[in-house]
PDB file of C-alpha atoms in Angstrom:
ATOM      1  CA  THR A   1       0.000   0.000   0.000  1.00 41.00           C
ATOM      2  CA  PHE A   2       1.380   3.335  -0.920  1.00 45.00           C
ATOM      3  CA  GLY A   3       0.418   6.810  -2.011  1.00 48.00           C
ATOM      4  CA  CYS A   4       2.173   9.231  -4.318  1.00 49.00           C
ATOM      5  CA  ILE A   5       1.706  12.906  -4.904  1.00 52.00           C
ATOM      6  CA  LEU A   6       2.790  14.560  -8.144  1.00 50.00           C
ATOM      7  CA  ILE A   7       3.563  18.234  -7.907  1.00 50.00           C
ATOM      8  CA  SER A   8       4.418  20.027 -11.135  1.00 49.00           C
ATOM      9  CA  VAL A   9       5.241  23.650 -11.760  1.00 49.00           C
ATOM     10  CA  THR A  10       5.206  24.980 -15.317  1.00 49.00           C
ATOM     11  CA  THR A  11       6.654  28.265 -16.447  1.00 50.00           C
ATOM     12  CA  MET A  12       5.647  29.848 -19.712  1.00 51.00           C
ATOM     13  CA  LYS A  13       8.371  32.490 -19.740  1.00 52.00           C
ATOM     14  CA  PRO A  14      11.174  31.936 -22.203  1.00 53.00           C
ATOM     15  CA  ILE A  15      14.475  31.302 -20.445  1.00 51.00           C
ATOM     16  CA  ALA A  16      16.562  32.611 -23.290  1.00 53.00           C
ATOM     17  CA  ARG A  17      16.035  34.186 -26.712  1.00 53.00           C
ATOM     18  CA  LEU A  18      17.066  30.951 -28.378  1.00 52.00           C
ATOM     19  CA  MET A  19      14.426  28.996 -26.471  1.00 54.00           C
ATOM     20  CA  SER A  20      11.537  31.418 -26.894  1.00 55.00           C
ATOM     21  CA  ASN A  21       9.059  28.686 -27.870  1.00 57.00           C
ATOM     22  CA  MET A  22      10.018  26.204 -25.152  1.00 56.00           C
ATOM     23  CA  VAL A  23       8.094  25.542 -21.961  1.00 55.00           C
ATOM     24  CA  LEU A  24      10.053  24.483 -18.917  1.00 52.00           C
ATOM     25  CA  THR A  25       8.373  22.059 -16.508  1.00 55.00           C
ATOM     26  CA  PHE A  26       9.647  20.938 -13.124  1.00 54.00           C
ATOM     27  CA  ALA A  27       8.068  17.898 -11.502  1.00 57.00           C
ATOM     28  CA  MET A  28       8.513  16.275  -8.119  1.00 56.00           C
ATOM     29  CA  ILE A  29       7.015  12.986  -7.013  1.00 56.00           C
ATOM     30  CA  SER A  30       6.773  12.200  -3.333  1.00 50.00           C
ATOM     31  CA  CYS A  31       5.807   8.660  -2.271  1.00 52.00           C
ATOM     32  CA  ALA A  32       5.030   7.261   1.171  1.00 53.00           C
ATOM     33  CA  PHE A  33       5.025   3.482   1.451  1.00 64.00           C
ATOM     34  CA  ALA A  34       3.181   1.693   4.247  1.00 78.00           C
ATOM     35  CA  GLN A  35       5.481  -0.436   6.374  1.00 91.00           C
ATOM     36  CA  PRO A  36       4.864  -3.926   7.819  1.00 94.00           C
ATOM     37  CA  PRO A  37       4.423  -4.238  11.590  1.00 97.00           C
ATOM     38  CA  ILE A  38       7.523  -4.402  13.814  1.00 97.00           C
ATOM     39  CA  ILE A  39       7.330  -5.912  17.321  1.00 97.00           C
ATOM     40  CA  ARG A  40       9.844  -4.378  19.736  1.00 97.00           C
ATOM     41  CA  GLY A  41       8.660  -5.927  23.004  1.00 95.00           C
ATOM     42  CA  ILE A  42       5.911  -7.756  24.875  1.00 95.00           C
ATOM     43  CA  ALA A  43       5.082  -7.287  28.552  1.00 92.00           C
ATOM     44  CA  ASN A  44       2.533  -8.270  31.177  1.00 88.00           C
ATOM     45  CA  ALA A  45      -0.190  -5.619  30.774  1.00 88.00           C
ATOM     46  CA  ALA A  46      -0.741  -5.243  34.536  1.00 83.00           C
ATOM     47  CA  SER A  47       2.838  -5.075  35.802  1.00 79.00           C
ATOM     48  CA  GLY A  48       5.078  -4.595  32.783  1.00 81.00           C
ATOM     49  CA  GLY A  49       6.946  -7.761  33.767  1.00 78.00           C
ATOM     50  CA  SER A  50       8.249 -10.309  31.323  1.00 77.00           C
ATOM     51  CA  ALA A  51       6.496 -13.380  32.778  1.00 69.00           C
ATOM     52  CA  VAL A  52       3.825 -14.486  30.313  1.00 81.00           C
ATOM     53  CA  VAL A  53       1.338 -17.286  30.871  1.00 89.00           C
ATOM     54  CA  PRO A  54      -1.733 -18.481  28.938  1.00 91.00           C
ATOM     55  CA  GLN A  55      -4.866 -16.306  29.265  1.00 91.00           C
ATOM     56  CA  MET A  56      -3.040 -13.308  30.747  1.00 91.00           C
ATOM     57  CA  LEU A  57      -3.297  -9.823  29.268  1.00 93.00           C
ATOM     58  CA  VAL A  58      -0.182  -8.574  27.502  1.00 95.00           C
ATOM     59  CA  SER A  59       0.859  -5.345  25.836  1.00 96.00           C
ATOM     60  CA  ILE A  60       2.730  -5.616  22.562  1.00 97.00           C
ATOM     61  CA  TYR A  61       4.889  -2.605  21.688  1.00 97.00           C
ATOM     62  CA  GLY A  62       6.343  -1.657  18.322  1.00 97.00           C
ATOM     63  CA  SER A  63       5.596   0.327  15.189  1.00 96.00           C
ATOM     64  CA  ASN A  64       3.064   0.008  12.368  1.00 96.00           C
ATOM     65  CA  LEU A  65       1.104  -2.442  14.534  1.00 97.00           C
ATOM     66  CA  ALA A  66      -2.268  -1.191  13.233  1.00 96.00           C
ATOM     67  CA  VAL A  67      -3.515   1.106  10.497  1.00 92.00           C
ATOM     68  CA  GLN A  68      -6.144   2.569  12.836  1.00 93.00           C
ATOM     69  CA  THR A  69      -6.830   2.764  16.565  1.00 96.00           C
ATOM     70  CA  ALA A  70      -9.640   0.468  17.701  1.00 96.00           C
ATOM     71  CA  THR A  71     -11.022  -0.805  21.007  1.00 96.00           C
ATOM     72  CA  ALA A  72     -13.051  -3.950  21.618  1.00 95.00           C
ATOM     73  CA  ASN A  73     -16.613  -3.098  22.599  1.00 93.00           C
ATOM     74  CA  ALA A  74     -18.198  -6.514  23.103  1.00 91.00           C
ATOM     75  CA  LEU A  75     -17.591  -9.929  24.622  1.00 90.00           C
ATOM     76  CA  PRO A  76     -16.370 -12.421  23.664  1.00 93.00           C
ATOM     77  CA  LEU A  77     -13.292 -10.565  22.423  1.00 94.00           C
ATOM     78  CA  THR A  78     -12.634 -10.718  18.704  1.00 96.00           C
ATOM     79  CA  THR A  79      -9.362 -11.970  17.209  1.00 97.00           C
ATOM     80  CA  GLN A  80      -9.315  -9.209  14.587  1.00 97.00           C
ATOM     81  CA  LEU A  81      -9.664  -5.551  15.495  1.00 96.00           C
ATOM     82  CA  GLY A  82      -9.259  -2.577  13.189  1.00 94.00           C
ATOM     83  CA  GLY A  83      -7.727  -4.834  10.518  1.00 95.00           C
ATOM     84  CA  THR A  84      -5.078  -6.171  12.931  1.00 97.00           C
ATOM     85  CA  ALA A  85      -4.629  -9.749  14.172  1.00 98.00           C
ATOM     86  CA  VAL A  86      -2.106 -11.327  16.558  1.00 98.00           C
ATOM     87  CA  ALA A  87      -1.077 -14.983  16.719  1.00 98.00           C
ATOM     88  CA  PHE A  88       0.920 -16.872  19.357  1.00 96.00           C
ATOM     89  CA  ASN A  89       2.418 -20.018  17.770  1.00 96.00           C
ATOM     90  CA  GLY A  90      -0.182 -19.645  15.018  1.00 97.00           C
ATOM     91  CA  ILE A  91      -3.103 -19.436  17.497  1.00 97.00           C
ATOM     92  CA  ALA A  92      -5.230 -16.289  17.145  1.00 98.00           C
ATOM     93  CA  ALA A  93      -5.241 -14.061  20.239  1.00 98.00           C
ATOM     94  CA  PRO A  94      -8.310 -12.162  21.512  1.00 98.00           C
ATOM     95  CA  LEU A  95      -7.720  -8.397  21.177  1.00 97.00           C
ATOM     96  CA  LEU A  96      -8.753  -5.564  23.496  1.00 97.00           C
ATOM     97  CA  TYR A  97      -7.018  -2.584  21.862  1.00 97.00           C
ATOM     98  CA  VAL A  98      -4.903  -1.846  18.789  1.00 97.00           C
ATOM     99  CA  SER A  99      -2.983   1.255  17.701  1.00 97.00           C
ATOM    100  CA  SER A 100       0.082   1.944  15.597  1.00 96.00           C
ATOM    101  CA  GLU A 101       2.444   1.550  18.592  1.00 97.00           C
ATOM    102  CA  GLN A 102       0.610  -0.737  21.053  1.00 97.00           C
ATOM    103  CA  ILE A 103      -1.686  -3.764  21.098  1.00 98.00           C
ATOM    104  CA  ASN A 104      -3.375  -5.187  24.206  1.00 97.00           C
ATOM    105  CA  ALA A 105      -4.198  -8.868  23.782  1.00 97.00           C
ATOM    106  CA  GLN A 106      -4.964 -12.023  25.733  1.00 96.00           C
ATOM    107  CA  VAL A 107      -2.444 -14.852  25.415  1.00 95.00           C
ATOM    108  CA  PRO A 108      -4.317 -17.859  23.959  1.00 95.00           C
ATOM    109  CA  SER A 109      -4.703 -20.843  26.280  1.00 92.00           C
ATOM    110  CA  GLY A 110      -3.399 -23.024  23.431  1.00 93.00           C
ATOM    111  CA  VAL A 111       0.212 -22.033  24.225  1.00 92.00           C
ATOM    112  CA  ARG A 112      -0.012 -23.934  27.534  1.00 90.00           C
ATOM    113  CA  GLY A 113       2.775 -26.508  27.693  1.00 90.00           C
ATOM    114  CA  SER A 114       5.005 -24.612  25.239  1.00 91.00           C
ATOM    115  CA  ALA A 115       8.391 -23.384  26.433  1.00 91.00           C
ATOM    116  CA  SER A 116       8.175 -20.379  24.121  1.00 92.00           C
ATOM    117  CA  ALA A 117       5.804 -18.649  21.748  1.00 93.00           C
ATOM    118  CA  ASN A 118       6.433 -16.965  18.419  1.00 95.00           C
ATOM    119  CA  VAL A 119       4.230 -13.883  18.224  1.00 97.00           C
ATOM    120  CA  VAL A 120       3.258 -12.435  14.830  1.00 98.00           C
ATOM    121  CA  VAL A 121       1.191  -9.290  14.155  1.00 98.00           C
ATOM    122  CA  THR A 122      -0.711  -9.167  10.858  1.00 97.00           C
ATOM    123  CA  THR A 123      -2.178  -6.042   9.243  1.00 96.00           C
ATOM    124  CA  ALA A 124      -3.414  -5.226   5.739  1.00 93.00           C
ATOM    125  CA  VAL A 125       0.175  -4.230   4.895  1.00 93.00           C
ATOM    126  CA  GLY A 126       1.749  -7.546   5.918  1.00 95.00           C
ATOM    127  CA  LYS A 127       3.112  -9.631   8.766  1.00 97.00           C
ATOM    128  CA  SER A 128       5.745  -8.819  11.353  1.00 97.00           C
ATOM    129  CA  SER A 129       8.774 -10.992  11.885  1.00 97.00           C
ATOM    130  CA  ALA A 130       8.150 -13.560  14.617  1.00 97.00           C
ATOM    131  CA  PHE A 131       8.961 -12.257  18.084  1.00 97.00           C
ATOM    132  CA  SER A 132       9.999 -15.170  20.314  1.00 94.00           C
ATOM    133  CA  MET A 133       9.179 -15.035  24.013  1.00 91.00           C
ATOM    134  CA  PRO A 134       9.261 -17.550  26.875  1.00 90.00           C
ATOM    135  CA  VAL A 135       6.013 -18.977  28.208  1.00 90.00           C
ATOM    136  CA  ASN A 136       5.877 -19.583  31.963  1.00 86.00           C
ATOM    137  CA  SER A 137       4.485 -23.027  32.764  1.00 75.00           C
ATOM    138  CA  GLY A 138       3.154 -21.934  36.179  1.00 72.00           C
ATOM    139  CA  SER A 139       1.171 -18.864  36.966  1.00 70.00           C
ATOM    140  CA  ALA A 140       2.063 -15.196  37.120  1.00 67.00           C
ATOM    141  CA  PRO A 141      -0.774 -13.373  38.848  1.00 67.00           C
ATOM    142  CA  ARG A 142      -0.575  -9.614  38.627  1.00 69.00           C
ATOM    143  CA  ILE A 143      -3.025  -6.923  39.654  1.00 71.00           C
ATOM    144  CA  PHE A 144      -3.794  -3.741  37.779  1.00 71.00           C
ATOM    145  CA  THR A 145      -3.189  -0.808  40.117  1.00 75.00           C
ATOM    146  CA  GLN A 146      -4.556   2.712  40.061  1.00 76.00           C
ATOM    147  CA  ASP A 147      -1.120   4.248  39.467  1.00 75.00           C
ATOM    148  CA  SER A 148      -0.086   1.559  36.927  1.00 68.00           C
ATOM    149  CA  SER A 149       2.978   0.657  39.022  1.00 68.00           C
ATOM    150  CA  GLY A 150       1.894  -2.860  39.959  1.00 67.00           C
ATOM    151  CA  CYS A 151       2.046  -1.755  43.611  1.00 74.00           C
ATOM    152  CA  GLY A 152      -0.471   0.151  45.659  1.00 77.00           C
ATOM    153  CA  GLN A 153      -4.234   0.324  45.477  1.00 81.00           C
ATOM    154  CA  ALA A 154      -5.876  -2.159  43.101  1.00 78.00           C
ATOM    155  CA  ALA A 155      -7.819  -0.974  40.076  1.00 75.00           C
ATOM    156  CA  ALA A 156     -10.709  -3.363  40.513  1.00 74.00           C
ATOM    157  CA  LEU A 157     -14.493  -3.441  40.377  1.00 72.00           C
ATOM    158  CA  ASN A 158     -16.526  -5.681  42.668  1.00 72.00           C
ATOM    159  CA  ILE A 159     -19.756  -6.665  40.937  1.00 71.00           C
ATOM    160  CA  HIS A 160     -22.517  -8.472  42.849  1.00 69.00           C
ATOM    161  CA  ALA A 161     -24.506 -10.642  40.508  1.00 61.00           C
TER     162      ALA A 161
END
């Protein structure tokens, strides 16, 4: 995907007596090519830590991760949001949020038992290179906190059904 702009400027004035019937035209073409996604890091969405386990929420950081910003607005979560999809070892991940520099996703339960996962982001422009990360076989509970530090008062909602 790309876009080009052609800008041309034409002058009708003769530049010399010998070239009195000539028209001089200058043209410039400027092209911007869309780039494939690049993953620079993946972290636990609640604490920023590197421990990743199945079904936890993670934040994926990089560039060109989505062509538009989109937020999930219904349950169950979709595996494609704003034209972006994420896969862990080829298993589609539920998505909560996508933007050009960050994706929030849920690690699929299908990576359970794997020592590592190759994460790939796909957009309309193409696929990222696989980003390899270790998968913790145990658990890694983390709590979202009001100041996003992983310490302090929990950011939680108690719902009585």
